[in-house]
Short mmCIF file of C-alpha atoms in Angstrom, two decimals:
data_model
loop_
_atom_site.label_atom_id
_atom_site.label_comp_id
_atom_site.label_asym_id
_atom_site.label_seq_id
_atom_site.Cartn_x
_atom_site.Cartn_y
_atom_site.Cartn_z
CA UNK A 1 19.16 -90.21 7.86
CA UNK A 2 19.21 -90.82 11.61
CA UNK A 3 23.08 -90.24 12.68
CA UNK A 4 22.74 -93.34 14.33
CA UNK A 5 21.68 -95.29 10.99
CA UNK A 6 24.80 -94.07 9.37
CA UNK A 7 26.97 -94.92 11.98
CA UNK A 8 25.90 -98.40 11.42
CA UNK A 9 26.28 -98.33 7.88
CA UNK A 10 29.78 -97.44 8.25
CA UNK A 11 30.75 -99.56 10.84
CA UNK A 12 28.81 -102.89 10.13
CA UNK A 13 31.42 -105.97 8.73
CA UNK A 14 34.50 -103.88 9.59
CA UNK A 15 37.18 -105.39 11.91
CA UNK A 16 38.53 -101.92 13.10
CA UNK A 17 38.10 -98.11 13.22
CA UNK A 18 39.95 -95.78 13.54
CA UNK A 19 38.75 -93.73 15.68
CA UNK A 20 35.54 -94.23 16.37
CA UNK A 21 34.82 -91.39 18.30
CA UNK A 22 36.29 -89.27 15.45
CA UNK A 23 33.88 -90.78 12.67
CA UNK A 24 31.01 -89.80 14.97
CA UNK A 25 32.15 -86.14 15.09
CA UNK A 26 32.73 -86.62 11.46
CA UNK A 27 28.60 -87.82 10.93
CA UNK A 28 27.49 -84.92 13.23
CA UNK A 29 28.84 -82.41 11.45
CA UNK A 30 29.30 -83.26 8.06
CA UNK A 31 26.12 -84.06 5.93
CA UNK A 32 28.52 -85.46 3.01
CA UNK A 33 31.70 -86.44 4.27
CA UNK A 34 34.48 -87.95 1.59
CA UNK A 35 35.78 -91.05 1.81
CA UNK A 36 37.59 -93.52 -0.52
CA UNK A 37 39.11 -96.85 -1.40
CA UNK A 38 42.24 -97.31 -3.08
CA UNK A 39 42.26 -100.40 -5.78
CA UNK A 40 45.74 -101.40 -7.75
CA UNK A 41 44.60 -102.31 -11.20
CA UNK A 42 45.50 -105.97 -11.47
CA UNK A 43 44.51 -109.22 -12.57
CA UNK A 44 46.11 -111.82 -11.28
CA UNK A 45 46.37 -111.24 -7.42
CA UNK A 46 42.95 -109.06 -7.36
CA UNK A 47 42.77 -107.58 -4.01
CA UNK A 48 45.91 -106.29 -4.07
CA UNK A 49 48.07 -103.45 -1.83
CA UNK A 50 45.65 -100.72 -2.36
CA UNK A 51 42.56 -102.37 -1.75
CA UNK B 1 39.68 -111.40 -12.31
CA UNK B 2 38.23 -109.60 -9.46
CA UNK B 3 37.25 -112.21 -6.37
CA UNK B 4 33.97 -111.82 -3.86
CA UNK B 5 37.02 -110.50 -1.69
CA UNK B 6 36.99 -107.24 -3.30
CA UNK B 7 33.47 -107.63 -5.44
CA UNK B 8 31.47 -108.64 -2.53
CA UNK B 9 33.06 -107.40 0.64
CA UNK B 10 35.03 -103.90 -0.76
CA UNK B 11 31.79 -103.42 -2.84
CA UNK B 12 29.32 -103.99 0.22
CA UNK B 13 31.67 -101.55 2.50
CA UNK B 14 31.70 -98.93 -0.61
CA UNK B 15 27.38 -99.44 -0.81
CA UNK B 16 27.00 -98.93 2.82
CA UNK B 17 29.22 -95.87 2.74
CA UNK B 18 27.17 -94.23 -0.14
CA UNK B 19 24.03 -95.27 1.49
CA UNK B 20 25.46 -93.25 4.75
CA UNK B 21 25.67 -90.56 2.45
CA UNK B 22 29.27 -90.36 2.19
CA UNK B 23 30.67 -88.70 -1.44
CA UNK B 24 32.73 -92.34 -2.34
CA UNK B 25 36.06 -92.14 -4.25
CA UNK B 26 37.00 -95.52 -6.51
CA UNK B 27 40.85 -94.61 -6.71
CA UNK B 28 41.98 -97.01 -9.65
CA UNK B 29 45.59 -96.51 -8.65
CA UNK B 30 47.32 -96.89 -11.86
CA UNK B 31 50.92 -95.27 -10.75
CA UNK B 32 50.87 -97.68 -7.60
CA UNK B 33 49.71 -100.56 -9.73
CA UNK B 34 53.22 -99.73 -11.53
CA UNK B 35 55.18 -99.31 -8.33
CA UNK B 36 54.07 -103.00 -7.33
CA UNK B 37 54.47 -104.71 -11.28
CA UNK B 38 51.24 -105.31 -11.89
CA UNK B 39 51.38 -106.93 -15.80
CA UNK B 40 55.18 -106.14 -15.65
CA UNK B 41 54.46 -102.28 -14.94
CA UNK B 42 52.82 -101.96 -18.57
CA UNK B 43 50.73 -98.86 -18.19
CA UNK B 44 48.72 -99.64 -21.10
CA UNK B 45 47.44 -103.31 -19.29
CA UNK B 46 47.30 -101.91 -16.09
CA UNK B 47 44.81 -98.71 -17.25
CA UNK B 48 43.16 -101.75 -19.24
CA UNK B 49 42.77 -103.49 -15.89
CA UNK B 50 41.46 -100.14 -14.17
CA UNK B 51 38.69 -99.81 -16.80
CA UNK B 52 38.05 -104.00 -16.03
CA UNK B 53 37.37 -102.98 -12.14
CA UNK B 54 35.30 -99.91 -13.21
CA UNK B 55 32.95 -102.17 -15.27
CA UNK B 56 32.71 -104.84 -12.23
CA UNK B 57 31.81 -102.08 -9.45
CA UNK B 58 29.21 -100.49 -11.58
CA UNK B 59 27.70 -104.10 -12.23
CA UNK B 60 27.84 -104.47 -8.59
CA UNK B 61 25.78 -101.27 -8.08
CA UNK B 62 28.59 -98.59 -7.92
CA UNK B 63 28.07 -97.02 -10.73
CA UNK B 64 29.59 -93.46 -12.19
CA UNK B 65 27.21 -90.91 -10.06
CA UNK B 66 26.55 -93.09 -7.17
CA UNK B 67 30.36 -93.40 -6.80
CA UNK B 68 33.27 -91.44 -8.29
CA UNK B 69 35.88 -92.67 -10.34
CA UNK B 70 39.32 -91.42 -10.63
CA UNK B 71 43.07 -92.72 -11.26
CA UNK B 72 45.86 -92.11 -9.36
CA UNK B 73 47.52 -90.96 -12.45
CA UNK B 74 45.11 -87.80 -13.03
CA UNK B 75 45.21 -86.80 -8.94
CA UNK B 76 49.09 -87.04 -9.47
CA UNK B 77 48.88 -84.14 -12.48
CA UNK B 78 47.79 -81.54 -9.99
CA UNK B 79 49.65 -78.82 -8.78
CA UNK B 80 50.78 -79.59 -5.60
CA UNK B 81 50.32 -83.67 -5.57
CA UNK B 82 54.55 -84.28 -5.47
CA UNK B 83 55.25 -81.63 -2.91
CA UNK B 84 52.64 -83.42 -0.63
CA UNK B 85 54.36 -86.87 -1.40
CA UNK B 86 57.99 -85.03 -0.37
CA UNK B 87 56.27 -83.77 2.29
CA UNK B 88 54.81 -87.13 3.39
CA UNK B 89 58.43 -88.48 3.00
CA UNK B 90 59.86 -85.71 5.08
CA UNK B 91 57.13 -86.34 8.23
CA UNK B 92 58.49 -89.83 9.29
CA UNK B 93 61.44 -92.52 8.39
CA UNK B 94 62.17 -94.72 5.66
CA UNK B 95 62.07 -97.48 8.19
CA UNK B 96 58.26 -96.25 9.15
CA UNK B 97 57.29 -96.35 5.39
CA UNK B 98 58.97 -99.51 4.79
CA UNK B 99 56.88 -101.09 7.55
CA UNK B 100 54.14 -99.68 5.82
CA UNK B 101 54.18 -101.80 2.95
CA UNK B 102 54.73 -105.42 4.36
CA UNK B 103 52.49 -107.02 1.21
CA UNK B 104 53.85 -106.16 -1.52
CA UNK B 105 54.03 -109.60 -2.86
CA UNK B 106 57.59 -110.27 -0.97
CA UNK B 107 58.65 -111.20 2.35
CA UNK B 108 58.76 -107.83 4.25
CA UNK B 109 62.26 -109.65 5.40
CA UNK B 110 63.74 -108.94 1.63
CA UNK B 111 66.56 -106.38 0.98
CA UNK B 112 65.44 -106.65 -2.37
CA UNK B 113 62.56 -104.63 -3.01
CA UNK B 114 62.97 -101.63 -5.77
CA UNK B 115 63.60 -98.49 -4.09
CA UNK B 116 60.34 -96.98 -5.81
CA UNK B 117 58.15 -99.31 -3.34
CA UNK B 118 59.33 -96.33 -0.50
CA UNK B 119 57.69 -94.03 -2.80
CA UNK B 120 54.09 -96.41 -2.40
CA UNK B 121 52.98 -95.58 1.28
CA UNK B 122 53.86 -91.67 0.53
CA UNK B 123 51.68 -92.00 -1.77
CA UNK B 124 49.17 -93.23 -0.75
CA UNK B 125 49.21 -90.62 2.31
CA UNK B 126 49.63 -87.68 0.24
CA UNK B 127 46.33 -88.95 -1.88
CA UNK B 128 44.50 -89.10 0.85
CA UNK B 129 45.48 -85.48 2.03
CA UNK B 130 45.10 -84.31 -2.03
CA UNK B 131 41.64 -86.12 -2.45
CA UNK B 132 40.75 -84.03 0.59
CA UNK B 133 39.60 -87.28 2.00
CA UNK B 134 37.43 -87.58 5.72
CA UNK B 135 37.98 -91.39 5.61
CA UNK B 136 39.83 -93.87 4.19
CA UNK B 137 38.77 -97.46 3.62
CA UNK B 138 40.59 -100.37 3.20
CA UNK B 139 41.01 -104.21 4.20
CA UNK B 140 42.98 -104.27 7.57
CA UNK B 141 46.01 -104.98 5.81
CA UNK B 142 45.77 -101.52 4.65
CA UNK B 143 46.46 -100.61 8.39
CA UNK B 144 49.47 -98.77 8.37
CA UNK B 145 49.40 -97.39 5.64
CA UNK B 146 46.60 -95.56 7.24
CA UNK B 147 48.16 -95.09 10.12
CA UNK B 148 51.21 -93.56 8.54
CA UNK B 149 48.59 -91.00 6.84
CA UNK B 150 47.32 -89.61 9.82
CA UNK B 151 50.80 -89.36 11.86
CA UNK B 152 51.90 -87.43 9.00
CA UNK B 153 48.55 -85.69 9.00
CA UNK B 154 48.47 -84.48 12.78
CA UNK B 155 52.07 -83.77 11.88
CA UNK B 156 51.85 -81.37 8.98
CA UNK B 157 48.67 -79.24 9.93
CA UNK B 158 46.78 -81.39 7.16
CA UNK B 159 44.30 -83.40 9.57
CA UNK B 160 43.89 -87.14 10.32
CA UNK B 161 41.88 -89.32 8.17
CA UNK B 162 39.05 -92.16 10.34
CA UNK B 163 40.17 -95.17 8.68
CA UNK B 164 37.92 -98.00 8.08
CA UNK B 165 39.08 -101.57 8.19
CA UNK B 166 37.26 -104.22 6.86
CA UNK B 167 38.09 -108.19 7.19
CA UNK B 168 40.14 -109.60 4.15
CA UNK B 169 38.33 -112.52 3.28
CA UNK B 170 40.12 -115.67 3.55
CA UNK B 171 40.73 -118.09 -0.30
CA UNK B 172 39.11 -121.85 -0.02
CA UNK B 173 41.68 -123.36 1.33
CA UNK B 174 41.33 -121.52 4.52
CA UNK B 175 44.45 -121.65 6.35
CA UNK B 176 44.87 -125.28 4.83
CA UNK B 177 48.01 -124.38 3.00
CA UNK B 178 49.15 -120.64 3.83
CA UNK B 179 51.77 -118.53 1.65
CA UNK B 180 54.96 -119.09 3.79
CA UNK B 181 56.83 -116.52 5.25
CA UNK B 182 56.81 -113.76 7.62
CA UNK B 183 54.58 -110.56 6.42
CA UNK B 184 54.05 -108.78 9.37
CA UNK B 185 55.47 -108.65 12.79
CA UNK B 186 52.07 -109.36 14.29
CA UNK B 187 51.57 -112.85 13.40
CA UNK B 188 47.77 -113.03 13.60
CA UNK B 189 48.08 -109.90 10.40
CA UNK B 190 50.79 -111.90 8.86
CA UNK B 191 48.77 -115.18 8.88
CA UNK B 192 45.70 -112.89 7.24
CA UNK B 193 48.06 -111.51 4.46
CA UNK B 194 49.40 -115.09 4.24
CA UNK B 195 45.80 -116.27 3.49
CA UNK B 196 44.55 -113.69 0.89
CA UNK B 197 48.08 -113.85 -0.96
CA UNK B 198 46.79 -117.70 -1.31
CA UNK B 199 44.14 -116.25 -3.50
CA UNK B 200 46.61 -115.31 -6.35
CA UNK B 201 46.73 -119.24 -6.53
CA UNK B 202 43.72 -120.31 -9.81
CA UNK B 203 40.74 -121.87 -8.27
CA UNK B 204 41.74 -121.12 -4.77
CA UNK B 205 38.66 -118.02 -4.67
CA UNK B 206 35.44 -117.45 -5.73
CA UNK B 207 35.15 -114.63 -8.95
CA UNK B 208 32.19 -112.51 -9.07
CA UNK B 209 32.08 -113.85 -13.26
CA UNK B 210 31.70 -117.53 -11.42
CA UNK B 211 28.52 -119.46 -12.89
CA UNK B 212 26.40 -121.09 -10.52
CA UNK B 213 27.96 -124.31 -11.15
CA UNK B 214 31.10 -123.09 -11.25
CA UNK B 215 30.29 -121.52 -7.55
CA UNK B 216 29.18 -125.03 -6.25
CA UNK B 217 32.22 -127.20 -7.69
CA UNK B 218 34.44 -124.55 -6.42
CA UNK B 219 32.88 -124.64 -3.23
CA UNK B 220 32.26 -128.41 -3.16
CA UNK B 221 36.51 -128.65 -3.21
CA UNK B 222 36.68 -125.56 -0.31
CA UNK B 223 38.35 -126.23 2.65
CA UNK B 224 35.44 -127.27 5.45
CA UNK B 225 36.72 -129.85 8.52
CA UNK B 226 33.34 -130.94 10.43
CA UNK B 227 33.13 -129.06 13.55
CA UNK B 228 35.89 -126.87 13.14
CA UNK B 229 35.23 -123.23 12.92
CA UNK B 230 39.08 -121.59 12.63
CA UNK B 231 40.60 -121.15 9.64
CA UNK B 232 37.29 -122.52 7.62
CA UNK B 233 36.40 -120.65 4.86
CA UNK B 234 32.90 -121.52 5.01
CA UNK B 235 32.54 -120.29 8.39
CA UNK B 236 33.52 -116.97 7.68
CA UNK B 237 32.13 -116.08 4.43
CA UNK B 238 29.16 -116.81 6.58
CA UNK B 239 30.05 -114.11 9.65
CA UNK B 240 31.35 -112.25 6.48
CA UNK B 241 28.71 -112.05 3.67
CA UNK B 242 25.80 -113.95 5.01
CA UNK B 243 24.95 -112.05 8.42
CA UNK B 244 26.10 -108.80 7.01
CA UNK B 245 23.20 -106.21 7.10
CA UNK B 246 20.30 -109.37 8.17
CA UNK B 247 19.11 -110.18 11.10
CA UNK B 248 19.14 -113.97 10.58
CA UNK B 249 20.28 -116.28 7.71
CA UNK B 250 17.46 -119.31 6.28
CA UNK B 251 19.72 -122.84 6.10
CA UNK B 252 17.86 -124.83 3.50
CA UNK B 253 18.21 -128.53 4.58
CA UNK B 254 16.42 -131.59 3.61
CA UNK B 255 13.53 -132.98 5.93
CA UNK B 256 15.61 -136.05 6.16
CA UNK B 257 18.74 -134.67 7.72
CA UNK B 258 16.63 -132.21 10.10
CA UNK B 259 14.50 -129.70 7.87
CA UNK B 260 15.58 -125.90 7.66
CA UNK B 261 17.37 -124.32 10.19
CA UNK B 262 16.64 -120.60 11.04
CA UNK B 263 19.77 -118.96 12.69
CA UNK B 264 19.38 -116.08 14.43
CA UNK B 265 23.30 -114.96 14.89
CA UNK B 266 26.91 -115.94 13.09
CA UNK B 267 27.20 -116.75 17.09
CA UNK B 268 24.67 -119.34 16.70
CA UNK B 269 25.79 -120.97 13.52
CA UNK B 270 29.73 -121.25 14.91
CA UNK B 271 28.09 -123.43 18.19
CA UNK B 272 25.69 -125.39 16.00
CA UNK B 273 28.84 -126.29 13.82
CA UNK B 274 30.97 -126.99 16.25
CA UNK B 275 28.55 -129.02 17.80
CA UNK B 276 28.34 -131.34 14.48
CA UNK B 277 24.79 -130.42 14.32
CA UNK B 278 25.03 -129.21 10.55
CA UNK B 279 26.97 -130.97 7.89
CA UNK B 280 29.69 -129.15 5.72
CA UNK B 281 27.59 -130.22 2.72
CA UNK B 282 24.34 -128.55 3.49
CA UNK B 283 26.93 -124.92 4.54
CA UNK B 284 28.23 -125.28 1.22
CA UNK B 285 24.87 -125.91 -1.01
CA UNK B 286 23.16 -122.94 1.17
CA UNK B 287 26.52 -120.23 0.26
CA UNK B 288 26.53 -121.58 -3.26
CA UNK B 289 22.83 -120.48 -3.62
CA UNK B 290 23.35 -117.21 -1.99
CA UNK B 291 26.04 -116.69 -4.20
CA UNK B 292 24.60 -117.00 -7.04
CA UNK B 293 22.51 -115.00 -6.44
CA UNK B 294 24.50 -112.04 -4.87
CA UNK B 295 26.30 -112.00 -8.24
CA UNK B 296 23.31 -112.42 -10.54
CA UNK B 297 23.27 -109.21 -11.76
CA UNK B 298 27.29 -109.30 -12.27
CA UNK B 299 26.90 -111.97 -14.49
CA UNK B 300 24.01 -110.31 -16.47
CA UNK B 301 26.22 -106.58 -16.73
CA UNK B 302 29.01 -108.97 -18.74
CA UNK B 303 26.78 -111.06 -20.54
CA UNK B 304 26.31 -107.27 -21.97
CA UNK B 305 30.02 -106.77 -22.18
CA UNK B 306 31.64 -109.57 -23.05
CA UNK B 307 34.47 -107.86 -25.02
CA UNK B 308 36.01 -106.06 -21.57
CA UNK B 309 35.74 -109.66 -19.91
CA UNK B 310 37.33 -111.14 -22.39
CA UNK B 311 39.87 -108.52 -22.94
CA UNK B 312 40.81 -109.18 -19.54
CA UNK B 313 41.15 -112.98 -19.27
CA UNK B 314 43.61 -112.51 -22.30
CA UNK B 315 45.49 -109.82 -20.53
CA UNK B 316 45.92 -112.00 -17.71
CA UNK B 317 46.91 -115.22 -19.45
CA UNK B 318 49.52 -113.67 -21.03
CA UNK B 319 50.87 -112.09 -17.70
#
């Protein structure tokens, strides 16, 4: 995918990144970068501290 | 239940980020869930819970093999996970970490917080670091948390993490009635916790299990002042959900109050509305029907599984 394509993808809908310049070393030089999202396991108040 | 908060906006992050071709980590952090109380710190509920949320992202498309699943409880049996907590602890101040967790369900001015909570944000650095993690995602109240991560990163040889913030999306009452209290020293962040702590309140969000009808009444009740753009809830699950990844949004609108309206930009809808040119009634029909069908297929996965659903309304009544 075009590195500009997955730049979008990441970026699109977010309010902020950190750094920005950093995520587009990241995309130039790793084809499969790891990334994650944290989720307590609740019920009640859903979208918790993790998340 | 999980909300469109995490279903809709977490999930459509988490899609975009597999899509960019990005190996994607669902942490179900059981051993934080504890930290914070979740169902009174009962393991057994909150792994319950964690298998709940699993079931919900791989109806929403993120299933095991797109994504990867794994709980905080099985990172924190390898060698090495405590030292890097320690270590985490060691790299900054207990009044740094504190200020790291500001929503923990309490007024970041409380003395009373359990002295495990300072264990949360060292935690949640030192998974990062163990996961071996380029990015880390979160809603911007996740901010420095993050930012704690990569000062103790750059610190301790271990590398910073890009963080990615997305919006935290707002309950129906918009900023109609707002959790009280301070949560942050940055009052635009505190009035943005303020507003999704709101959500814990029934009715006050939309779940992704919501019915179509369910969906409209809910929406029909939502928080939506002709004109007025700030603090609306319509408005932004709009900029939020609707614009997200298309170039232009379709409002469906009787002949008799106008005909359809094609809207090229969020930009365009906020001056329309503001303007009085569209009526709350015709924003609200128009989300309702996208979504439904945004959550279609969420509603079809549990019509398979009815039993975890279930399971999971029971678990939380009795909480």
């Amino acid at each position: 995918m075009d590195p500009e394509k997955r730049l979008d993808l990441v970026t699109r809908g977010t309010v902020e990144i950190i750094r920005e310049s950093e995520l587009r070393e990241l995309l130039a030089s790793k084809k499969k970068p790891r990334a994650y999202w944290g989720f307590e396991c609740s019920g009640k108040q859903a979208q918790a501290c993790t998340d | 239940m999980m909300h469109i908060g995490t279903g809709l906006v977490c999930g459509g992050k988490m899609k975009d980020m597999v899509e960019a071709g990005f190996d994607f980590i669902i942490f179900l952090a059981d051993w934080h869930s504890m930290i914070n109380n979740k169902f009174g710190g009962d393991m057994g509920k909150i792994r319950k819970a964690g298998e709940y949320f699993k079931h919900c992202f791989t109806a929403l498309g993120l299933s095991e093999g797109r994504a990867h699943y794994l709980w905080a409880s099985e990172l924190a049996d390898q060698p090495g996970y405590w030292e890097r907590v320690l270590r985490v602890g060691k790299s900054t101040t207990a009044q740094r970490v504190m200020r790291a967790l500001p929503i923990m369900g309490k007024d970041m001015k409380s003395q009373e917080s359990e002295a495990a909570a300072l264990f949360y944000p060292c935690m949640q650095a030192a998974d990062i670091f163990q996961m071996k993690l380029d990015v880390a995602c979160g809603g911007i109240d996740q901010r420095k948390a993050h930012v704690l991560a990569r000062e103790a990163g750059e610190h301790l040889g271990w590398g910073k993490p890009v963080s990615v913030h997305t919006p935290v999306l707002m309950g129906l009452a918009g900023f109609e009635s707002l959790e009280k209290g301070s949560f942050d020293e940055d009052p635009k962040l505190s009035r943005v916790i303020a507003a999704k702590m709101s959500k814990s309140k029934p009715g006050s969000n939309i779940l992704i299990h919501d019915s179509p009808e369910v969906i409209s009444e809910k929406l029909r009740k939502a928080y939506c002042p002709p004109g007025v753009v700030e603090g609306n809830p319509l408005l932004e699950y709009y900029r939020v959900l609707a614009f997200l990844g298309s170039e232009h949004v379709l409002l469906k609108r009787d002949s008799k109050y106008g005909g359809d309206i094609d809207l090229g930009s969020y930009r365009e809808l906020e001056e329309i509305y503001k303007a009085g040119k569209i009526h709350p009634q015709d924003l609200k029909s128009n989300m309702a029907a996208m979504l439904s069908d945004k959550l279609a297929p969420v509603r079809e996965y549990f019509s398979q599984h009815e039993s975890i659903l279930e399971g999971m309304q029971k678990m939380e009544a009795g909480s």
